Amino acid sequence: MWRSLREDVACVFQRDPAARSRLEVILFYPGLHAIWLHRVANWLWHHRLRLLGRGLSQFARWLTGIEIHPGATLGPRLFIDHGMGVVIGETAEVGADVTIYHGVTLGGVSLSHGKRHPTIEDNVVIGAGAKVLGAITVGENSRIGANAVVVKDVEPEAVVVGVPGKVVKRKTHPIAVDLQHDQLPDVLSDRIDLLLSRLQRVEELLRDNEEAEEAQAAQIDYMI
């Protein structure tokens, strides 16, 4: 247990340059408090003390602004930065070394029982305000852009941006601290540029064709 607590604190220093001391992290990082309280609530939930587990999760929500259902599964070294407005549903599964920013929802899209929330594999970064919905899987080392809405499976080593989320394959292998939200590709803009380029090419071909027809007509008139 102590090793796990030390790893939680250490991962904050790895991923947040604003962290100054261990005491500051322990006292003033709500994401850390939410994770620690969830571990207790999760233990209660799986030992048939579900009312107590639910009550503790609601206390954690009041204390931190982060709502994690006590049935959710959270892996080691999860880092929730800022955290306000984060919601993680009952059947969500989060792997190791995942980073989640404020306003993120790991939610469901079904009222049926059973698996209905996302599975987030190792080393995934989920940007502020992103929504990952349904019983889908986000592959390891992927990055979800800020405010993206993801409703389909994401392959490993991918970037997802936009509404609905569009997958862009990455060429380099990321690491856990590979945030760089300012360098996410603009899929919509790229497609518009491609369409404009093709339209320009079509206009050039039409213009060349018209000029060729005019030249041919002039030659025929000359011969007549």
Phi, psi and omega in degrees: 000315181296324177297318178297319178296318178295321178295321178300316180290318182297322182292334175296316179295328179290330190243356179228105180293348180281345181292130184252323183208161178296323180296318177300315181298314183295322185275326195235015179252100184298329178299320178293317179299318181297320180293316181296316178294325178297322181299322177290315180298321179295320177297316178298318182300317183275359175245031173063023174249056191290326178295317177295318178299317179295319179296319179293323179295324178289325174297318178297321177298316179296322184285322191245342187079010181245126182251113178237119179296139183297343178277348181293151179252120181244131181278177181290152174060033171289135178239117175255107185271132185064290167092339184306128177086002176290134178230127179234120187282173189301315185260014177292145176231124183242128183280198183276148173060035178271145176241128181234131178261174186297150176079007181279141175238126168254088193244176179253163178233012184224150176265359181285158177281170181094194182295119182218003179239165187289158168249120181253116182279182189296149171063027178271143174245128180242115186287166185303133175080001182289149178237120177246114194235137175096175181277064182249170179239130173257114186295159184300150178064018178274165180225125179258121183291159179303134177067011175291151175242112187251121181232004178230160179304145178242127180289159178299156175062034184242161171246137178239129178223158170091177180229113352292163185298135176248136184269132176237125181287136177267149182265340182245155179276122181279169172239175187299330184264014181281083184271285171046052179295340179283352182249016178290141180291148177260092187297315182298314179297319179299319180290322177296317178300320179295317179296318179296321178296317179293320178299318178298320179295319178297318179298320178296318178296318178297318179296317178297321180294318179296318179295323179293321179293320179295319178295321179293320179294321179295322179294322179294317178299322181295319181292327178288000000 
